[in-house]
C-alpha atoms as a PDB file:
ATOM      1  CA  MET A   1     111.572 -42.326 -45.968  1.00  0.00           C
ATOM      2  CA  LYS A   2     111.563 -39.606 -43.116  1.00  0.00           C
ATOM      3  CA  ILE A   3     110.520 -37.050 -45.376  1.00  0.00           C
ATOM      4  CA  LYS A   4     107.447 -39.127 -46.974  1.00  0.00           C
ATOM      5  CA  SER A   5     106.400 -39.807 -43.077  1.00  0.00           C
ATOM      6  CA  SER A   6     106.491 -36.142 -42.046  1.00  0.00           C
ATOM      7  CA  TYR A   7     104.503 -35.271 -45.401  1.00  0.00           C
ATOM      8  CA  SER A   8     101.742 -37.745 -44.402  1.00  0.00           C
ATOM      9  CA  LEU A   9     101.777 -36.422 -40.683  1.00  0.00           C
ATOM     10  CA  LEU A  10     101.113 -32.930 -42.156  1.00  0.00           C
ATOM     11  CA  ILE A  11      98.190 -34.204 -43.908  1.00  0.00           C
ATOM     12  CA  VAL A  12      96.609 -35.741 -41.157  1.00  0.00           C
ATOM     13  CA  LEU A  13      97.331 -32.297 -38.765  1.00  0.00           C
ATOM     14  CA  VAL A  14      95.663 -30.515 -41.721  1.00  0.00           C
ATOM     15  CA  VAL A  15      92.596 -32.563 -42.086  1.00  0.00           C
ATOM     16  CA  CYS A  16      92.181 -32.560 -38.309  1.00  0.00           C
ATOM     17  CA  VAL A  17      92.283 -28.956 -38.061  1.00  0.00           C
ATOM     18  CA  SER A  18      89.979 -28.602 -40.951  1.00  0.00           C
ATOM     19  CA  GLY A  19      87.319 -31.159 -39.384  1.00  0.00           C
ATOM     20  CA  PHE A  20      87.983 -29.125 -35.793  1.00  0.00           C
ATOM     21  CA  THR A  21      87.006 -25.682 -37.647  1.00  0.00           C
ATOM     22  CA  GLN A  22      84.094 -27.425 -39.450  1.00  0.00           C
ATOM     23  CA  THR A  23      82.685 -28.557 -35.913  1.00  0.00           C
ATOM     24  CA  GLN A  24      83.285 -24.943 -34.561  1.00  0.00           C
ATOM     25  CA  ALA A  25      81.233 -23.283 -37.441  1.00  0.00           C
ATOM     26  CA  GLN A  26      78.227 -25.999 -36.838  1.00  0.00           C
ATOM     27  CA  VAL A  27      77.827 -24.883 -33.141  1.00  0.00           C
ATOM     28  CA  GLU A  28      74.599 -22.807 -32.478  1.00  0.00           C
ATOM     29  CA  THR A  29      74.661 -19.683 -30.382  1.00  0.00           C
ATOM     30  CA  PHE A  30      71.888 -18.394 -28.421  1.00  0.00           C
ATOM     31  CA  SER A  31      71.053 -15.446 -25.963  1.00  0.00           C
ATOM     32  CA  CYS A  32      68.165 -15.442 -23.808  1.00  0.00           C
ATOM     33  CA  LYS A  33      65.278 -13.014 -24.230  1.00  0.00           C
ATOM     34  CA  PHE A  34      64.412  -9.810 -22.160  1.00  0.00           C
ATOM     35  CA  GLY A  35      62.753 -10.370 -18.931  1.00  0.00           C
ATOM     36  CA  THR A  36      64.787 -13.412 -17.971  1.00  0.00           C
ATOM     37  CA  LYS A  37      67.946 -13.758 -15.857  1.00  0.00           C
ATOM     38  CA  CYS A  38      70.332 -14.811 -18.633  1.00  0.00           C
ATOM     39  CA  TYR A  39      68.911 -11.771 -20.760  1.00  0.00           C
ATOM     40  CA  GLY A  40      71.662 -10.200 -22.798  1.00  0.00           C
ATOM     41  CA  LYS A  41      74.685 -12.867 -22.712  1.00  0.00           C
ATOM     42  CA  TYR A  42      75.541 -15.174 -25.644  1.00  0.00           C
ATOM     43  CA  VAL A  43      76.160 -18.818 -24.750  1.00  0.00           C
ATOM     44  CA  ASP A  44      77.602 -20.978 -27.357  1.00  0.00           C
ATOM     45  CA  CYS A  45      76.255 -24.675 -27.329  1.00  0.00           C
ATOM     46  CA  PRO A  46      78.630 -27.680 -26.340  1.00  0.00           C
ATOM     47  CA  TYR A  47      80.515 -29.533 -28.584  1.00  0.00           C
ATOM     48  CA  GLU A  48      78.882 -32.745 -27.622  1.00  0.00           C
ATOM     49  CA  CYS A  49      75.223 -31.305 -28.553  1.00  0.00           C
ATOM     50  CA  PRO A  50      75.832 -28.253 -31.067  1.00  0.00           C
ATOM     51  CA  SER A  51      72.534 -28.055 -31.723  1.00  0.00           C
ATOM     52  CA  LEU A  52      69.233 -27.138 -30.603  1.00  0.00           C
ATOM     53  CA  GLN A  53      67.073 -29.006 -32.319  1.00  0.00           C
ATOM     54  CA  PRO A  54      69.031 -31.883 -33.953  1.00  0.00           C
ATOM     55  CA  LYS A  55      68.129 -33.540 -37.083  1.00  0.00           C
ATOM     56  CA  ASP A  56      68.780 -36.922 -35.653  1.00  0.00           C
ATOM     57  CA  PRO A  57      66.167 -38.336 -33.272  1.00  0.00           C
ATOM     58  CA  LYS A  58      68.500 -39.606 -31.356  1.00  0.00           C
ATOM     59  CA  ALA A  59      71.026 -37.166 -30.567  1.00  0.00           C
ATOM     60  CA  LYS A  60      70.992 -35.020 -27.665  1.00  0.00           C
ATOM     61  CA  ALA A  61      69.849 -31.264 -27.974  1.00  0.00           C
ATOM     62  CA  CYS A  62      71.318 -28.206 -26.302  1.00  0.00           C
ATOM     63  CA  TYR A  63      69.091 -27.430 -23.256  1.00  0.00           C
ATOM     64  CA  VAL A  64      69.452 -24.049 -21.151  1.00  0.00           C
ATOM     65  CA  ASN A  65      67.085 -22.278 -18.477  1.00  0.00           C
ATOM     66  CA  CYS A  66      66.792 -18.613 -19.130  1.00  0.00           C
ATOM     67  CA  HIS A  67      65.531 -18.312 -15.781  1.00  0.00           C
ATOM     68  CA  SER A  68      68.241 -19.495 -14.032  1.00  0.00           C
ATOM     69  CA  PRO A  69      71.533 -17.342 -13.048  1.00  0.00           C
ATOM     70  CA  LYS A  70      73.955 -20.045 -14.024  1.00  0.00           C
ATOM     71  CA  CYS A  71      73.152 -19.388 -17.708  1.00  0.00           C
ATOM     72  CA  LYS A  72      75.014 -22.923 -18.571  1.00  0.00           C
ATOM     73  CA  PRO A  73      73.706 -24.904 -21.635  1.00  0.00           C
ATOM     74  CA  GLU A  74      73.454 -28.555 -21.156  1.00  0.00           C
ATOM     75  CA  CYS A  75      73.094 -31.682 -23.509  1.00  0.00           C
ATOM     76  CA  LYS A  76      69.859 -33.731 -22.833  1.00  0.00           C
ATOM     77  CA  HIS A  77      67.508 -36.003 -24.834  1.00  0.00           C
ATOM     78  CA  ARG A  78      64.653 -35.215 -26.553  1.00  0.00           C
ATOM     79  CA  LYS A  79      62.549 -38.344 -26.220  1.00  0.00           C
ATOM     80  CA  PRO A  80      61.605 -39.216 -22.695  1.00  0.00           C
ATOM     81  CA  THR A  81      64.602 -40.986 -20.501  1.00  0.00           C
ATOM     82  CA  CYS A  82      62.388 -42.901 -18.037  1.00  0.00           C
ATOM     83  CA  GLU A  83      65.027 -43.007 -15.374  1.00  0.00           C
ATOM     84  CA  SER A  84      64.731 -39.205 -14.682  1.00  0.00           C
ATOM     85  CA  PRO A  85      62.721 -37.440 -11.943  1.00  0.00           C
ATOM     86  CA  GLY A  86      59.118 -36.113 -13.733  1.00  0.00           C
ATOM     87  CA  THR A  87      58.823 -39.486 -15.668  1.00  0.00           C
ATOM     88  CA  ALA A  88      55.769 -41.745 -16.092  1.00  0.00           C
ATOM     89  CA  CYS A  89      56.449 -44.809 -18.080  1.00  0.00           C
ATOM     90  CA  TYR A  90      55.529 -48.609 -18.218  1.00  0.00           C
ATOM     91  CA  ASP A  91      52.355 -49.811 -16.215  1.00  0.00           C
ATOM     92  CA  PRO A  92      52.695 -46.917 -14.642  1.00  0.00           C
ATOM     93  CA  ARG A  93      55.916 -46.099 -13.045  1.00  0.00           C
ATOM     94  CA  PHE A  94      56.622 -42.423 -11.885  1.00  0.00           C
ATOM     95  CA  ILE A  95      59.674 -40.824 -10.691  1.00  0.00           C
ATOM     96  CA  GLY A  96      58.472 -37.807  -8.762  1.00  0.00           C
ATOM     97  CA  GLY A  97      60.326 -34.558  -8.852  1.00  0.00           C
ATOM     98  CA  ASP A  98      61.992 -35.454  -5.462  1.00  0.00           C
ATOM     99  CA  GLY A  99      63.531 -38.394  -7.362  1.00  0.00           C
ATOM    100  CA  VAL A 100      61.706 -41.182  -5.503  1.00  0.00           C
ATOM    101  CA  VAL A 101      60.081 -44.204  -7.375  1.00  0.00           C
ATOM    102  CA  PHE A 102      56.436 -45.000  -7.053  1.00  0.00           C
ATOM    103  CA  TYR A 103      53.800 -46.838  -9.041  1.00  0.00           C
ATOM    104  CA  PHE A 104      50.121 -45.683  -9.440  1.00  0.00           C
ATOM    105  CA  HIS A 105      47.919 -48.275 -10.964  1.00  0.00           C
ATOM    106  CA  GLY A 106      44.774 -46.009 -11.086  1.00  0.00           C
ATOM    107  CA  LYS A 107      42.063 -47.990 -13.097  1.00  0.00           C
ATOM    108  CA  SER A 108      41.475 -49.147 -16.847  1.00  0.00           C
ATOM    109  CA  ASN A 109      39.261 -46.329 -19.018  1.00  0.00           C
ATOM    110  CA  GLU A 110      39.438 -44.074 -16.264  1.00  0.00           C
ATOM    111  CA  HIS A 111      41.056 -40.340 -15.819  1.00  0.00           C
ATOM    112  CA  PHE A 112      43.329 -39.286 -13.148  1.00  0.00           C
ATOM    113  CA  SER A 113      44.997 -35.862 -12.401  1.00  0.00           C
ATOM    114  CA  LEU A 114      48.922 -35.871 -12.859  1.00  0.00           C
ATOM    115  CA  VAL A 115      49.533 -32.535 -11.985  1.00  0.00           C
ATOM    116  CA  SER A 116      46.930 -29.685 -10.862  1.00  0.00           C
ATOM    117  CA  ASP A 117      48.060 -26.431 -10.300  1.00  0.00           C
ATOM    118  CA  THR A 118      46.361 -22.805 -10.260  1.00  0.00           C
ATOM    119  CA  ASN A 119      47.095 -22.151 -13.996  1.00  0.00           C
ATOM    120  CA  LEU A 120      47.924 -25.467 -15.300  1.00  0.00           C
ATOM    121  CA  GLN A 121      46.068 -29.204 -15.287  1.00  0.00           C
ATOM    122  CA  ILE A 122      47.367 -32.181 -16.958  1.00  0.00           C
ATOM    123  CA  ASN A 123      45.320 -35.107 -17.153  1.00  0.00           C
ATOM    124  CA  SER A 124      45.576 -38.972 -18.261  1.00  0.00           C
ATOM    125  CA  ARG A 125      43.454 -41.584 -19.333  1.00  0.00           C
ATOM    126  CA  PHE A 126      44.884 -45.248 -18.340  1.00  0.00           C
ATOM    127  CA  ILE A 127      44.013 -48.277 -20.558  1.00  0.00           C
ATOM    128  CA  GLY A 128      44.583 -51.846 -19.646  1.00  0.00           C
ATOM    129  CA  HIS A 129      42.620 -55.034 -18.377  1.00  0.00           C
ATOM    130  CA  ARG A 130      42.287 -57.621 -15.698  1.00  0.00           C
ATOM    131  CA  PRO A 131      43.731 -61.289 -16.442  1.00  0.00           C
ATOM    132  CA  ALA A 132      41.609 -63.817 -14.695  1.00  0.00           C
ATOM    133  CA  GLY A 133      42.675 -64.499 -11.065  1.00  0.00           C
ATOM    134  CA  ARG A 134      43.968 -60.772 -10.479  1.00  0.00           C
ATOM    135  CA  THR A 135      42.612 -58.355  -8.030  1.00  0.00           C
ATOM    136  CA  ARG A 136      43.264 -55.236 -10.165  1.00  0.00           C
ATOM    137  CA  ASP A 137      44.066 -53.978 -13.528  1.00  0.00           C
ATOM    138  CA  PHE A 138      46.987 -53.619 -15.532  1.00  0.00           C
ATOM    139  CA  THR A 139      47.029 -49.871 -16.577  1.00  0.00           C
ATOM    140  CA  TRP A 140      49.193 -47.819 -18.949  1.00  0.00           C
ATOM    141  CA  ILE A 141      48.725 -44.207 -19.643  1.00  0.00           C
ATOM    142  CA  GLN A 142      47.221 -43.770 -23.062  1.00  0.00           C
ATOM    143  CA  ALA A 143      46.377 -40.006 -23.539  1.00  0.00           C
ATOM    144  CA  LEU A 144      47.371 -36.579 -21.753  1.00  0.00           C
ATOM    145  CA  GLY A 145      44.445 -33.750 -21.484  1.00  0.00           C
ATOM    146  CA  ILE A 146      46.172 -29.949 -20.999  1.00  0.00           C
ATOM    147  CA  LEU A 147      44.093 -27.443 -19.511  1.00  0.00           C
ATOM    148  CA  PHE A 148      46.124 -23.978 -19.939  1.00  0.00           C
ATOM    149  CA  ASN A 149      45.573 -20.155 -20.523  1.00  0.00           C
ATOM    150  CA  SER A 150      41.727 -21.299 -20.824  1.00  0.00           C
ATOM    151  CA  ARG A 151      42.503 -23.466 -23.624  1.00  0.00           C
ATOM    152  CA  THR A 152      42.659 -27.247 -23.968  1.00  0.00           C
ATOM    153  CA  PHE A 153      45.002 -29.523 -25.706  1.00  0.00           C
ATOM    154  CA  SER A 154      45.384 -33.486 -25.733  1.00  0.00           C
ATOM    155  CA  LEU A 155      47.265 -36.108 -27.390  1.00  0.00           C
ATOM    156  CA  GLU A 156      46.706 -39.993 -27.285  1.00  0.00           C
ATOM    157  CA  ALA A 157      48.238 -42.967 -28.377  1.00  0.00           C
ATOM    158  CA  THR A 158      45.698 -44.777 -31.141  1.00  0.00           C
ATOM    159  CA  ASN A 159      44.865 -48.382 -30.378  1.00  0.00           C
ATOM    160  CA  ALA A 160      46.377 -51.143 -32.736  1.00  0.00           C
ATOM    161  CA  GLU A 161      46.185 -54.821 -32.833  1.00  0.00           C
ATOM    162  CA  THR A 162      50.027 -55.270 -33.758  1.00  0.00           C
ATOM    163  CA  TRP A 163      52.554 -52.705 -33.417  1.00  0.00           C
ATOM    164  CA  ASP A 164      54.247 -50.760 -36.683  1.00  0.00           C
ATOM    165  CA  SER A 165      56.691 -48.383 -35.961  1.00  0.00           C
ATOM    166  CA  GLU A 166      56.064 -47.142 -39.838  1.00  0.00           C
ATOM    167  CA  VAL A 167      52.480 -45.957 -38.638  1.00  0.00           C
ATOM    168  CA  ASP A 168      52.128 -42.497 -36.684  1.00  0.00           C
ATOM    169  CA  HIS A 169      49.994 -43.612 -33.480  1.00  0.00           C
ATOM    170  CA  LEU A 170      49.569 -39.778 -32.093  1.00  0.00           C
ATOM    171  CA  LYS A 171      46.160 -38.100 -32.269  1.00  0.00           C
ATOM    172  CA  PHE A 172      46.043 -34.466 -31.401  1.00  0.00           C
ATOM    173  CA  THR A 173      43.175 -31.671 -30.375  1.00  0.00           C
ATOM    174  CA  TYR A 174      43.340 -28.391 -29.924  1.00  0.00           C
ATOM    175  CA  ASN A 175      40.098 -26.639 -28.200  1.00  0.00           C
ATOM    176  CA  GLY A 176      37.960 -29.569 -29.022  1.00  0.00           C
ATOM    177  CA  GLN A 177      39.420 -29.732 -32.905  1.00  0.00           C
ATOM    178  CA  ASP A 178      41.328 -32.463 -34.177  1.00  0.00           C
ATOM    179  CA  LEU A 179      44.913 -31.166 -35.093  1.00  0.00           C
ATOM    180  CA  VAL A 180      46.874 -32.320 -38.002  1.00  0.00           C
ATOM    181  CA  ILE A 181      50.712 -32.057 -37.512  1.00  0.00           C
ATOM    182  CA  PRO A 182      52.591 -33.295 -40.777  1.00  0.00           C
ATOM    183  CA  GLU A 183      54.579 -36.305 -40.460  1.00  0.00           C
ATOM    184  CA  ALA A 184      57.980 -34.940 -40.510  1.00  0.00           C
ATOM    185  CA  SER A 185      61.055 -34.890 -38.126  1.00  0.00           C
ATOM    186  CA  LEU A 186      61.221 -31.197 -36.561  1.00  0.00           C
ATOM    187  CA  SER A 187      57.499 -30.272 -38.369  1.00  0.00           C
ATOM    188  CA  ASN A 188      55.691 -28.014 -35.640  1.00  0.00           C
ATOM    189  CA  TRP A 189      52.446 -26.355 -34.825  1.00  0.00           C
ATOM    190  CA  HIS A 190      51.823 -23.215 -32.698  1.00  0.00           C
ATOM    191  CA  SER A 191      48.796 -22.400 -31.063  1.00  0.00           C
ATOM    192  CA  PRO A 192      47.349 -18.806 -32.584  1.00  0.00           C
ATOM    193  CA  GLU A 193      48.288 -17.292 -29.319  1.00  0.00           C
ATOM    194  CA  LYS A 194      51.994 -18.748 -29.356  1.00  0.00           C
ATOM    195  CA  ASP A 195      51.585 -20.276 -26.101  1.00  0.00           C
ATOM    196  CA  VAL A 196      51.471 -23.982 -27.219  1.00  0.00           C
ATOM    197  CA  LYS A 197      53.937 -25.727 -29.176  1.00  0.00           C
ATOM    198  CA  VAL A 198      54.077 -28.879 -30.537  1.00  0.00           C
ATOM    199  CA  GLU A 199      57.231 -30.375 -32.347  1.00  0.00           C
ATOM    200  CA  ARG A 200      57.702 -33.816 -33.791  1.00  0.00           C
ATOM    201  CA  VAL A 201      60.836 -35.155 -32.731  1.00  0.00           C
ATOM    202  CA  SER A 202      61.097 -37.922 -35.333  1.00  0.00           C
ATOM    203  CA  SER A 203      58.656 -38.210 -38.151  1.00  0.00           C
ATOM    204  CA  LYS A 204      56.248 -40.548 -36.251  1.00  0.00           C
ATOM    205  CA  ASN A 205      55.196 -41.283 -32.453  1.00  0.00           C
ATOM    206  CA  SER A 206      57.484 -38.900 -30.707  1.00  0.00           C
ATOM    207  CA  VAL A 207      56.717 -35.138 -29.809  1.00  0.00           C
ATOM    208  CA  ILE A 208      57.764 -32.270 -27.506  1.00  0.00           C
ATOM    209  CA  VAL A 209      54.713 -30.006 -26.145  1.00  0.00           C
ATOM    210  CA  THR A 210      55.963 -26.734 -24.501  1.00  0.00           C
ATOM    211  CA  LEU A 211      53.850 -24.829 -22.861  1.00  0.00           C
ATOM    212  CA  LYS A 212      55.054 -20.990 -22.627  1.00  0.00           C
ATOM    213  CA  ASP A 213      56.895 -20.267 -19.197  1.00  0.00           C
ATOM    214  CA  THR A 214      55.172 -23.423 -17.794  1.00  0.00           C
ATOM    215  CA  ALA A 215      56.244 -26.642 -18.734  1.00  0.00           C
ATOM    216  CA  GLU A 216      57.690 -29.197 -21.328  1.00  0.00           C
ATOM    217  CA  ILE A 217      56.247 -32.623 -22.014  1.00  0.00           C
ATOM    218  CA  LEU A 218      58.435 -34.827 -23.914  1.00  0.00           C
ATOM    219  CA  VAL A 219      56.283 -38.077 -25.343  1.00  0.00           C
ATOM    220  CA  ASN A 220      56.903 -41.396 -26.888  1.00  0.00           C
ATOM    221  CA  VAL A 221      54.556 -43.821 -28.124  1.00  0.00           C
ATOM    222  CA  VAL A 222      55.432 -47.486 -27.618  1.00  0.00           C
ATOM    223  CA  PRO A 223      53.549 -50.937 -27.372  1.00  0.00           C
ATOM    224  CA  VAL A 224      53.397 -53.502 -24.682  1.00  0.00           C
ATOM    225  CA  THR A 225      56.100 -55.830 -26.214  1.00  0.00           C
ATOM    226  CA  LYS A 226      55.885 -59.705 -26.089  1.00  0.00           C
ATOM    227  CA  GLU A 227      58.859 -59.770 -24.214  1.00  0.00           C
ATOM    228  CA  ASP A 228      57.188 -57.217 -21.670  1.00  0.00           C
ATOM    229  CA  ASP A 229      54.356 -59.445 -21.652  1.00  0.00           C
ATOM    230  CA  LYS A 230      56.404 -62.640 -20.853  1.00  0.00           C
ATOM    231  CA  VAL A 231      58.224 -61.021 -18.122  1.00  0.00           C
ATOM    232  CA  HIS A 232      55.414 -59.201 -16.166  1.00  0.00           C
ATOM    233  CA  LYS A 233      52.517 -61.834 -17.218  1.00  0.00           C
ATOM    234  CA  TYR A 234      50.170 -59.186 -18.435  1.00  0.00           C
ATOM    235  CA  GLN A 235      48.461 -61.712 -20.581  1.00  0.00           C
ATOM    236  CA  VAL A 236      47.841 -59.330 -23.417  1.00  0.00           C
ATOM    237  CA  PRO A 237      45.253 -60.301 -25.282  1.00  0.00           C
ATOM    238  CA  ALA A 238      45.976 -61.158 -29.351  1.00  0.00           C
ATOM    239  CA  ASN A 239      44.035 -58.433 -30.788  1.00  0.00           C
ATOM    240  CA  ASP A 240      45.617 -55.529 -28.556  1.00  0.00           C
ATOM    241  CA  CYS A 241      48.948 -54.442 -27.988  1.00  0.00           C
ATOM    242  CA  PHE A 242      47.955 -51.671 -25.954  1.00  0.00           C
ATOM    243  CA  VAL A 243      49.975 -49.006 -27.440  1.00  0.00           C
ATOM    244  CA  HIS A 244      50.473 -46.172 -24.614  1.00  0.00           C
ATOM    245  CA  LEU A 245      52.845 -42.994 -23.625  1.00  0.00           C
ATOM    246  CA  GLU A 246      56.274 -42.736 -22.091  1.00  0.00           C
ATOM    247  CA  VAL A 247      56.241 -39.206 -20.867  1.00  0.00           C
ATOM    248  CA  GLN A 248      58.869 -36.975 -19.358  1.00  0.00           C
ATOM    249  CA  PHE A 249      57.894 -33.522 -17.710  1.00  0.00           C
ATOM    250  CA  ARG A 250      60.118 -30.531 -17.101  1.00  0.00           C
ATOM    251  CA  PHE A 251      58.295 -27.691 -15.185  1.00  0.00           C
ATOM    252  CA  SER A 252      58.997 -23.925 -14.375  1.00  0.00           C
ATOM    253  CA  ASN A 253      57.030 -21.685 -12.105  1.00  0.00           C
ATOM    254  CA  LEU A 254      54.532 -24.314 -10.239  1.00  0.00           C
ATOM    255  CA  SER A 255      53.267 -23.102  -7.141  1.00  0.00           C
ATOM    256  CA  PRO A 256      53.719 -24.743  -3.682  1.00  0.00           C
ATOM    257  CA  LYS A 257      50.083 -25.986  -3.611  1.00  0.00           C
ATOM    258  CA  VAL A 258      50.528 -27.995  -6.776  1.00  0.00           C
ATOM    259  CA  ASP A 259      48.985 -31.360  -6.782  1.00  0.00           C
ATOM    260  CA  GLY A 260      48.237 -34.279  -8.645  1.00  0.00           C
ATOM    261  CA  VAL A 261      49.558 -37.803  -9.097  1.00  0.00           C
ATOM    262  CA  LEU A 262      52.987 -36.447 -10.037  1.00  0.00           C
ATOM    263  CA  GLY A 263      52.400 -32.835  -9.030  1.00  0.00           C
ATOM    264  CA  ARG A 264      52.473 -33.310  -5.402  1.00  0.00           C
ATOM    265  CA  THR A 265      56.198 -34.913  -5.351  1.00  0.00           C
ATOM    266  CA  TYR A 266      57.075 -31.092  -6.426  1.00  0.00           C
ATOM    267  CA  ARG A 267      55.917 -29.370  -3.304  1.00  0.00           C
ATOM    268  CA  PRO A 268      58.868 -27.875  -1.652  1.00  0.00           C
ATOM    269  CA  ASP A 269      57.306 -29.888   1.879  1.00  0.00           C
ATOM    270  CA  PHE A 270      56.673 -33.120   0.199  1.00  0.00           C
ATOM    271  CA  GLU A 271      57.877 -36.205   2.127  1.00  0.00           C
ATOM    272  CA  SER A 272      57.180 -39.368   0.234  1.00  0.00           C
ATOM    273  CA  PRO A 273      55.026 -42.082   2.003  1.00  0.00           C
ATOM    274  CA  THR A 274      56.943 -45.155   0.159  1.00  0.00           C
ATOM    275  CA  LYS A 275      58.475 -47.416   2.621  1.00  0.00           C
ATOM    276  CA  PRO A 276      62.334 -47.510   2.151  1.00  0.00           C
ATOM    277  CA  GLY A 277      63.382 -51.093   0.820  1.00  0.00           C
ATOM    278  CA  VAL A 278      60.194 -51.966  -1.038  1.00  0.00           C
ATOM    279  CA  ALA A 279      60.952 -53.054  -4.914  1.00  0.00           C
ATOM    280  CA  MET A 280      57.467 -51.875  -5.744  1.00  0.00           C
ATOM    281  CA  PRO A 281      56.178 -49.258  -3.918  1.00  0.00           C
ATOM    282  CA  VAL A 282      52.444 -48.615  -4.685  1.00  0.00           C
ATOM    283  CA  LEU A 283      50.600 -45.341  -3.732  1.00  0.00           C
ATOM    284  CA  GLY A 284      46.744 -44.990  -3.844  1.00  0.00           C
ATOM    285  CA  GLY A 285      44.509 -42.207  -3.668  1.00  0.00           C
ATOM    286  CA  GLU A 286      42.541 -42.954  -7.041  1.00  0.00           C
ATOM    287  CA  GLU A 287      39.597 -41.274  -5.242  1.00  0.00           C
ATOM    288  CA  LYS A 288      41.245 -38.000  -4.793  1.00  0.00           C
ATOM    289  CA  TYR A 289      42.501 -37.851  -8.436  1.00  0.00           C
ATOM    290  CA  ARG A 290      39.898 -39.237 -10.371  1.00  0.00           C
ATOM    291  CA  LEU A 291      38.376 -36.999 -13.010  1.00  0.00           C
ATOM    292  CA  ALA A 292      34.960 -37.172 -15.049  1.00  0.00           C
ATOM    293  CA  SER A 293      36.990 -36.583 -18.567  1.00  0.00           C
ATOM    294  CA  LEU A 294      40.147 -36.028 -20.120  1.00  0.00           C
ATOM    295  CA  LEU A 295      39.863 -32.602 -20.390  1.00  0.00           C
ATOM    296  CA  SER A 296      38.105 -31.666 -16.927  1.00  0.00           C
ATOM    297  CA  ALA A 297      39.371 -30.657 -13.565  1.00  0.00           C
ATOM    298  CA  ASP A 298      37.014 -31.703 -11.087  1.00  0.00           C
ATOM    299  CA  CYS A 299      38.927 -34.306  -9.068  1.00  0.00           C
ATOM    300  CA  LYS A 300      38.717 -33.686  -5.117  1.00  0.00           C
ATOM    301  CA  THR A 301      42.337 -32.516  -5.091  1.00  0.00           C
ATOM    302  CA  CYS A 302      42.093 -30.530  -8.183  1.00  0.00           C
ATOM    303  CA  ILE A 303      43.166 -26.599  -7.579  1.00  0.00           C
ATOM    304  CA  PHE A 304      43.114 -25.440 -11.200  1.00  0.00           C
ATOM    305  CA  SER A 305      41.574 -22.010 -11.534  1.00  0.00           C
ATOM    306  CA  PRO A 306      43.019 -19.841 -14.434  1.00  0.00           C
ATOM    307  CA  GLU A 307      41.226 -16.939 -13.418  1.00  0.00           C
ATOM    308  CA  THR A 308      43.501 -16.031 -10.339  1.00  0.00           C
ATOM    309  CA  GLY A 309      46.510 -16.215 -12.645  1.00  0.00           C
ATOM    310  CA  PRO A 310      49.939 -17.996 -12.092  1.00  0.00           C
ATOM    311  CA  VAL A 311      51.443 -18.382  -8.456  1.00  0.00           C
ATOM    312  CA  THR A 312      55.304 -18.025  -8.426  1.00  0.00           C
ATOM    313  CA  SER A 313      56.869 -20.769  -7.044  1.00  0.00           C
ATOM    314  CA  SER A 314      59.992 -21.131  -4.661  1.00  0.00           C
ATOM    315  CA  ARG A 315      61.039 -23.967  -7.134  1.00  0.00           C
ATOM    316  CA  ILE A 316      61.291 -22.605 -10.649  1.00  0.00           C
ATOM    317  CA  ASP A 317      64.545 -24.144 -11.737  1.00  0.00           C
ATOM    318  CA  TYR A 318      63.172 -26.995 -13.744  1.00  0.00           C
ATOM    319  CA  GLY A 319      65.058 -26.279 -17.184  1.00  0.00           C
ATOM    320  CA  THR A 320      62.401 -25.964 -19.924  1.00  0.00           C
ATOM    321  CA  LEU A 321      63.414 -24.251 -23.156  1.00  0.00           C
ATOM    322  CA  ASP A 322      62.096 -23.549 -26.549  1.00  0.00           C
ATOM    323  CA  CYS A 323      63.740 -22.090 -29.351  1.00  0.00           C
ATOM    324  CA  THR A 324      62.648 -21.743 -33.044  1.00  0.00           C
ATOM    325  CA  SER A 325      63.989 -19.812 -36.269  1.00  0.00           C
ATOM    326  CA  GLY A 326      61.245 -16.925 -35.303  1.00  0.00           C
ATOM    327  CA  ALA A 327      62.100 -14.525 -32.970  1.00  0.00           C
ATOM    328  CA  SER A 328      58.227 -13.951 -31.884  1.00  0.00           C
ATOM    329  CA  ALA A 329      57.684 -17.760 -31.773  1.00  0.00           C
ATOM    330  CA  GLY A 330      60.536 -18.672 -29.388  1.00  0.00           C
ATOM    331  CA  TYR A 331      59.808 -18.916 -25.238  1.00  0.00           C
ATOM    332  CA  GLY A 332      62.973 -17.253 -23.959  1.00  0.00           C
ATOM    333  CA  LEU A 333      65.610 -17.384 -26.714  1.00  0.00           C
ATOM    334  CA  VAL A 334      66.895 -15.587 -29.757  1.00  0.00           C
ATOM    335  CA  CYS A 335      69.313 -18.332 -31.819  1.00  0.00           C
ATOM    336  CA  LYS A 336      71.308 -18.311 -34.560  1.00  0.00           C
ATOM    337  CA  LYS A 337      74.361 -20.224 -36.158  1.00  0.00           C
END
């Protein structure tokens, strides 16, 4: 009887060791490219997130900031986490680069500057409605417009009467032309200059937009649900579920003069005007950030001027990363299994 138990234990140990060896073999290794602070160092991804581009949309991915002297990998979500700094979700609720929560309601069917820097402009289009008896619109972010390296890129959530998660609600343009990205998890597109990349995290409604050495934008498309409508008393009409974007930004190389609804919170000297203890701190300033269109930079506080070139910031450790199988297409990493 003891011999049988020992034999069973031996089998269990062999299986466990085999499984551990297999897990080790699946962990990806990366090294940062020449010109970054982590150049020449090879780092293994953690076992908790062994892949830089996991096939499971819900799995965490391996990330590293090659410009940071730490050269340490982290496990991060590939979809927006609305409780982190640099996010814009809900109606809309922002968390600034300083970690402080604030609301900016804007106005339905108008455009506002989210981030304005010398070499980067990120704009938003708001949608919404105003129920009878209210003094302001309920609003959500429906589209993003990006000006970068003298080129333009936009993505927007398409309208729908009712939500269907099996339908892709994302529309893209590049330099004014419609852009089609195949509906498959991990399918991706690069600009001809290799400075803009769009990758589908899942086959529909979730993407990551990477701007080389500048920003990474995680985007998820969601509707206003019946539960949201009931809790917040939006009084959403029956023929529109207000499909909108949940967005999370990760920046590097922002200048100390960066502006915009969200961008200003990344200034080294920024002090939030929100009052402590206020449940829903609302920041105004619509006139300062209002734009003529999704792809313009004509707001009163806009400083976008691509001719002047990027300005190095004293705060660059916001952790952007991109990795592809081709070394020429990656933005800082060489990857291998």
